[in-house]
Amino acid sequence: MIYNNITKNIYSDEWYTSRATVESMLDIFPCNPQDAVLCPFDSEKSQFVKVLQERGHKVIYGIRDFLEREREPYSFDCIYTNPPFSIKTDVIERCIATGKKCTLVLPLNSLGGVKRHAQYKKTNLFVYVPTRRIAFYDEQGIKRKGASFHSIFLQVNAGRN
């Protein structure tokens, strides 16, 4: 049996983001050129890490205990990532708690839910809905069959402009 590295689920909800999606996300919700960017669920193979580094950012990645930390032991200015969907509510809550600008790729239905609505009241919320469904990839870089859901780019901005 194979378990997901982050969520310890039997199934894999690690859907990797394409370079085109990351570039689009950064064009719509850019970060400042000098910003240090946290990509907590990403590895050195992640398109988030690669594109952000190519754009000159210091990128912190591979954080396996992101949800358990009360404070981060390193300095960062913003977060960009595609978190495992099965823990999206916890990730949104943790992102808001950091007090930093956080931009996430999430399923469209992430906008709903009683707990998430309570979280969203604590922050400024910006949403972009891509025209088409996003193509995701598996761990081997093979394009998954079409996503059965629409995705959004969600930015939570805890008082930062």
PDB file of C-alpha atoms in Angstrom:
ATOM      1  CA  MET A   1       0.000   0.000   0.000  1.00  0.00           C
ATOM      2  CA  ILE A   2       1.354   3.453  -0.876  1.00  0.00           C
ATOM      3  CA  TYR A   3       0.674   6.404   1.383  1.00  0.00           C
ATOM      4  CA  ASN A   4       0.750  10.074   0.477  1.00  0.00           C
ATOM      5  CA  ASN A   5       3.890  11.698   1.979  1.00  0.00           C
ATOM      6  CA  ILE A   6       2.078  14.668   3.498  1.00  0.00           C
ATOM      7  CA  THR A   7      -1.438  13.577   4.398  1.00  0.00           C
ATOM      8  CA  LYS A   8      -0.680   9.863   5.003  1.00  0.00           C
ATOM      9  CA  ASN A   9      -3.806   9.006   2.981  1.00  0.00           C
ATOM     10  CA  ILE A  10      -3.814   5.729   1.078  1.00  0.00           C
ATOM     11  CA  TYR A  11      -4.755   7.545  -2.109  1.00  0.00           C
ATOM     12  CA  SER A  12      -2.672  10.291  -3.651  1.00  0.00           C
ATOM     13  CA  ASP A  13      -4.159  13.745  -3.663  1.00  0.00           C
ATOM     14  CA  GLU A  14      -0.882  15.211  -4.836  1.00  0.00           C
ATOM     15  CA  TRP A  15      -1.792  16.758  -8.164  1.00  0.00           C
ATOM     16  CA  TYR A  16       1.217  18.618  -9.502  1.00  0.00           C
ATOM     17  CA  THR A  17       0.850  22.026 -11.117  1.00  0.00           C
ATOM     18  CA  SER A  18       2.072  22.810 -14.618  1.00  0.00           C
ATOM     19  CA  ARG A  19       4.581  25.534 -15.424  1.00  0.00           C
ATOM     20  CA  ALA A  20       1.935  27.411 -17.451  1.00  0.00           C
ATOM     21  CA  THR A  21      -0.422  27.445 -14.457  1.00  0.00           C
ATOM     22  CA  VAL A  22       2.301  28.689 -12.098  1.00  0.00           C
ATOM     23  CA  GLU A  23       3.297  31.446 -14.528  1.00  0.00           C
ATOM     24  CA  SER A  24      -0.345  32.469 -14.964  1.00  0.00           C
ATOM     25  CA  MET A  25      -0.837  32.526 -11.215  1.00  0.00           C
ATOM     26  CA  LEU A  26       2.241  34.718 -10.715  1.00  0.00           C
ATOM     27  CA  ASP A  27       1.105  37.066 -13.495  1.00  0.00           C
ATOM     28  CA  ILE A  28      -2.326  37.484 -11.891  1.00  0.00           C
ATOM     29  CA  PHE A  29      -1.125  37.592  -8.270  1.00  0.00           C
ATOM     30  CA  PRO A  30       2.517  38.735  -8.475  1.00  0.00           C
ATOM     31  CA  CYS A  31       4.882  38.889  -5.552  1.00  0.00           C
ATOM     32  CA  ASN A  32       7.447  41.603  -5.052  1.00  0.00           C
ATOM     33  CA  PRO A  33      10.800  40.866  -6.738  1.00  0.00           C
ATOM     34  CA  GLN A  34      12.681  40.877  -3.416  1.00  0.00           C
ATOM     35  CA  ASP A  35      10.164  38.611  -1.627  1.00  0.00           C
ATOM     36  CA  ALA A  36      11.294  35.356  -0.031  1.00  0.00           C
ATOM     37  CA  VAL A  37       8.631  32.801  -0.967  1.00  0.00           C
ATOM     38  CA  LEU A  38       7.544  29.790   1.059  1.00  0.00           C
ATOM     39  CA  CYS A  39       6.346  26.751  -0.940  1.00  0.00           C
ATOM     40  CA  PRO A  40       5.625  24.420   1.990  1.00  0.00           C
ATOM     41  CA  PHE A  41       4.300  21.378   0.115  1.00  0.00           C
ATOM     42  CA  ASP A  42       6.724  21.565  -2.788  1.00  0.00           C
ATOM     43  CA  SER A  43      10.029  19.889  -3.625  1.00  0.00           C
ATOM     44  CA  GLU A  44      12.905  21.007  -5.848  1.00  0.00           C
ATOM     45  CA  LYS A  45      11.000  19.399  -8.757  1.00  0.00           C
ATOM     46  CA  SER A  46       7.991  21.682  -8.272  1.00  0.00           C
ATOM     47  CA  GLN A  47       7.200  24.181 -10.991  1.00  0.00           C
ATOM     48  CA  PHE A  48       6.469  26.723  -8.246  1.00  0.00           C
ATOM     49  CA  VAL A  49      10.030  26.367  -6.951  1.00  0.00           C
ATOM     50  CA  LYS A  50      11.594  26.399 -10.425  1.00  0.00           C
ATOM     51  CA  VAL A  51       9.659  29.395 -11.782  1.00  0.00           C
ATOM     52  CA  LEU A  52      10.068  31.464  -8.602  1.00  0.00           C
ATOM     53  CA  GLN A  53      13.827  30.781  -8.529  1.00  0.00           C
ATOM     54  CA  GLU A  54      14.115  31.697 -12.213  1.00  0.00           C
ATOM     55  CA  ARG A  55      12.408  34.992 -11.356  1.00  0.00           C
ATOM     56  CA  GLY A  56      15.088  35.668  -8.742  1.00  0.00           C
ATOM     57  CA  HIS A  57      13.236  34.790  -5.545  1.00  0.00           C
ATOM     58  CA  LYS A  58      14.665  33.065  -2.521  1.00  0.00           C
ATOM     59  CA  VAL A  59      12.412  29.990  -2.228  1.00  0.00           C
ATOM     60  CA  ILE A  60      11.925  27.920   0.921  1.00  0.00           C
ATOM     61  CA  TYR A  61      10.393  24.525   0.191  1.00  0.00           C
ATOM     62  CA  GLY A  62       9.952  20.976   1.467  1.00  0.00           C
ATOM     63  CA  ILE A  63       8.356  21.898   4.795  1.00  0.00           C
ATOM     64  CA  ARG A  64       6.720  18.679   6.035  1.00  0.00           C
ATOM     65  CA  ASP A  65       5.392  20.044   9.340  1.00  0.00           C
ATOM     66  CA  PHE A  66       3.879  23.295   8.037  1.00  0.00           C
ATOM     67  CA  LEU A  67       0.494  22.648   9.671  1.00  0.00           C
ATOM     68  CA  GLU A  68       1.957  21.766  13.084  1.00  0.00           C
ATOM     69  CA  ARG A  69       4.265  24.751  13.510  1.00  0.00           C
ATOM     70  CA  GLU A  70       3.137  27.578  15.723  1.00  0.00           C
ATOM     71  CA  ARG A  71       5.796  29.905  14.284  1.00  0.00           C
ATOM     72  CA  GLU A  72       8.093  29.554  11.308  1.00  0.00           C
ATOM     73  CA  PRO A  73      11.829  29.245  12.107  1.00  0.00           C
ATOM     74  CA  TYR A  74      12.705  31.118   8.920  1.00  0.00           C
ATOM     75  CA  SER A  75      11.766  34.399   7.348  1.00  0.00           C
ATOM     76  CA  PHE A  76       9.456  34.606   4.331  1.00  0.00           C
ATOM     77  CA  ASP A  77       7.236  37.245   2.775  1.00  0.00           C
ATOM     78  CA  CYS A  78       4.551  35.200   1.033  1.00  0.00           C
ATOM     79  CA  ILE A  79       3.355  31.682   0.200  1.00  0.00           C
ATOM     80  CA  TYR A  80       2.615  30.142  -3.209  1.00  0.00           C
ATOM     81  CA  THR A  81       1.569  26.509  -3.462  1.00  0.00           C
ATOM     82  CA  ASN A  82      -0.866  23.848  -4.583  1.00  0.00           C
ATOM     83  CA  PRO A  83      -1.628  22.071  -1.286  1.00  0.00           C
ATOM     84  CA  PRO A  84      -3.000  18.544  -1.000  1.00  0.00           C
ATOM     85  CA  PHE A  85      -6.734  18.984  -1.502  1.00  0.00           C
ATOM     86  CA  SER A  86      -7.719  16.661   1.351  1.00  0.00           C
ATOM     87  CA  ILE A  87      -6.241  19.101   3.899  1.00  0.00           C
ATOM     88  CA  LYS A  88      -7.205  22.342   2.134  1.00  0.00           C
ATOM     89  CA  THR A  89      -9.262  23.733   5.031  1.00  0.00           C
ATOM     90  CA  ASP A  90      -6.349  23.271   7.463  1.00  0.00           C
ATOM     91  CA  VAL A  91      -3.937  24.803   4.947  1.00  0.00           C
ATOM     92  CA  ILE A  92      -6.155  27.851   4.418  1.00  0.00           C
ATOM     93  CA  GLU A  93      -6.437  28.308   8.182  1.00  0.00           C
ATOM     94  CA  ARG A  94      -2.654  28.012   8.636  1.00  0.00           C
ATOM     95  CA  CYS A  95      -1.980  30.415   5.781  1.00  0.00           C
ATOM     96  CA  ILE A  96      -4.254  33.032   7.321  1.00  0.00           C
ATOM     97  CA  ALA A  97      -2.552  32.513  10.698  1.00  0.00           C
ATOM     98  CA  THR A  98       0.860  33.370   9.197  1.00  0.00           C
ATOM     99  CA  GLY A  99      -0.359  36.911   8.542  1.00  0.00           C
ATOM    100  CA  LYS A 100       1.351  36.809   5.133  1.00  0.00           C
ATOM    101  CA  LYS A 101       0.053  37.024   1.582  1.00  0.00           C
ATOM    102  CA  CYS A 102      -0.754  33.459   0.503  1.00  0.00           C
ATOM    103  CA  THR A 103      -1.756  32.358  -2.993  1.00  0.00           C
ATOM    104  CA  LEU A 104      -3.077  28.834  -3.465  1.00  0.00           C
ATOM    105  CA  VAL A 105      -4.424  26.642  -6.266  1.00  0.00           C
ATOM    106  CA  LEU A 106      -7.615  25.062  -4.946  1.00  0.00           C
ATOM    107  CA  PRO A 107     -10.817  23.419  -6.171  1.00  0.00           C
ATOM    108  CA  LEU A 108     -13.608  25.919  -6.841  1.00  0.00           C
ATOM    109  CA  ASN A 109     -15.676  24.429  -4.015  1.00  0.00           C
ATOM    110  CA  SER A 110     -13.044  25.738  -1.574  1.00  0.00           C
ATOM    111  CA  LEU A 111     -15.000  28.973  -1.519  1.00  0.00           C
ATOM    112  CA  GLY A 112     -17.884  27.271   0.295  1.00  0.00           C
ATOM    113  CA  GLY A 113     -18.206  25.747   3.722  1.00  0.00           C
ATOM    114  CA  VAL A 114     -19.100  27.086   7.151  1.00  0.00           C
ATOM    115  CA  LYS A 115     -15.587  26.709   8.606  1.00  0.00           C
ATOM    116  CA  ARG A 116     -13.896  28.288   5.578  1.00  0.00           C
ATOM    117  CA  HIS A 117     -16.361  31.217   5.571  1.00  0.00           C
ATOM    118  CA  ALA A 118     -15.438  31.880   9.200  1.00  0.00           C
ATOM    119  CA  GLN A 119     -11.759  31.810   8.182  1.00  0.00           C
ATOM    120  CA  TYR A 120     -12.302  34.150   5.238  1.00  0.00           C
ATOM    121  CA  LYS A 121     -13.805  36.798   7.521  1.00  0.00           C
ATOM    122  CA  LYS A 122     -10.326  37.203   9.053  1.00  0.00           C
ATOM    123  CA  THR A 123      -8.638  38.287   5.842  1.00  0.00           C
ATOM    124  CA  ASN A 124      -8.883  40.032   2.514  1.00  0.00           C
ATOM    125  CA  LEU A 125      -9.826  37.457  -0.098  1.00  0.00           C
ATOM    126  CA  PHE A 126      -9.079  37.591  -3.825  1.00  0.00           C
ATOM    127  CA  VAL A 127     -10.184  34.927  -6.296  1.00  0.00           C
ATOM    128  CA  TYR A 128      -9.387  34.240  -9.934  1.00  0.00           C
ATOM    129  CA  VAL A 129     -11.300  31.540 -11.817  1.00  0.00           C
ATOM    130  CA  PRO A 130      -9.395  30.290 -14.886  1.00  0.00           C
ATOM    131  CA  THR A 131     -11.452  30.004 -18.078  1.00  0.00           C
ATOM    132  CA  ARG A 132     -10.659  26.312 -18.481  1.00  0.00           C
ATOM    133  CA  ARG A 133     -10.025  23.509 -16.056  1.00  0.00           C
ATOM    134  CA  ILE A 134      -6.391  23.262 -15.005  1.00  0.00           C
ATOM    135  CA  ALA A 135      -4.346  20.302 -16.213  1.00  0.00           C
ATOM    136  CA  PHE A 136      -2.504  18.542 -13.384  1.00  0.00           C
ATOM    137  CA  TYR A 137       0.293  15.968 -13.430  1.00  0.00           C
ATOM    138  CA  ASP A 138       1.230  12.896 -11.373  1.00  0.00           C
ATOM    139  CA  GLU A 139       4.528  12.242  -9.564  1.00  0.00           C
ATOM    140  CA  GLN A 140       6.131  10.976 -12.802  1.00  0.00           C
ATOM    141  CA  GLY A 141       5.201  14.142 -14.713  1.00  0.00           C
ATOM    142  CA  ILE A 142       2.467  12.415 -16.717  1.00  0.00           C
ATOM    143  CA  LYS A 143      -0.589  14.527 -17.393  1.00  0.00           C
ATOM    144  CA  ARG A 144      -3.565  13.246 -15.431  1.00  0.00           C
ATOM    145  CA  LYS A 145      -6.839  12.733 -17.194  1.00  0.00           C
ATOM    146  CA  GLY A 146      -8.927  15.887 -17.141  1.00  0.00           C
ATOM    147  CA  ALA A 147      -9.784  17.219 -13.717  1.00  0.00           C
ATOM    148  CA  SER A 148     -13.417  16.689 -12.833  1.00  0.00           C
ATOM    149  CA  PHE A 149     -13.465  20.025 -11.047  1.00  0.00           C
ATOM    150  CA  HIS A 150     -12.764  23.662 -11.776  1.00  0.00           C
ATOM    151  CA  SER A 151      -9.885  25.242  -9.909  1.00  0.00           C
ATOM    152  CA  ILE A 152      -9.300  28.724  -8.587  1.00  0.00           C
ATOM    153  CA  PHE A 153      -6.341  30.838  -7.626  1.00  0.00           C
ATOM    154  CA  LEU A 154      -7.156  32.001  -4.110  1.00  0.00           C
ATOM    155  CA  GLN A 155      -5.165  34.735  -2.428  1.00  0.00           C
ATOM    156  CA  VAL A 156      -5.639  35.475   1.236  1.00  0.00           C
ATOM    157  CA  ASN A 157      -4.015  38.703   2.276  1.00  0.00           C
ATOM    158  CA  ALA A 158      -3.953  39.370   5.984  1.00  0.00           C
ATOM    159  CA  GLY A 159      -3.853  43.134   5.894  1.00  0.00           C
ATOM    160  CA  ARG A 160      -0.946  43.415   3.461  1.00  0.00           C
ATOM    161  CA  ASN A 161      -1.342  45.327   0.209  1.00  0.00           C
TER     162      ASN A 161
END
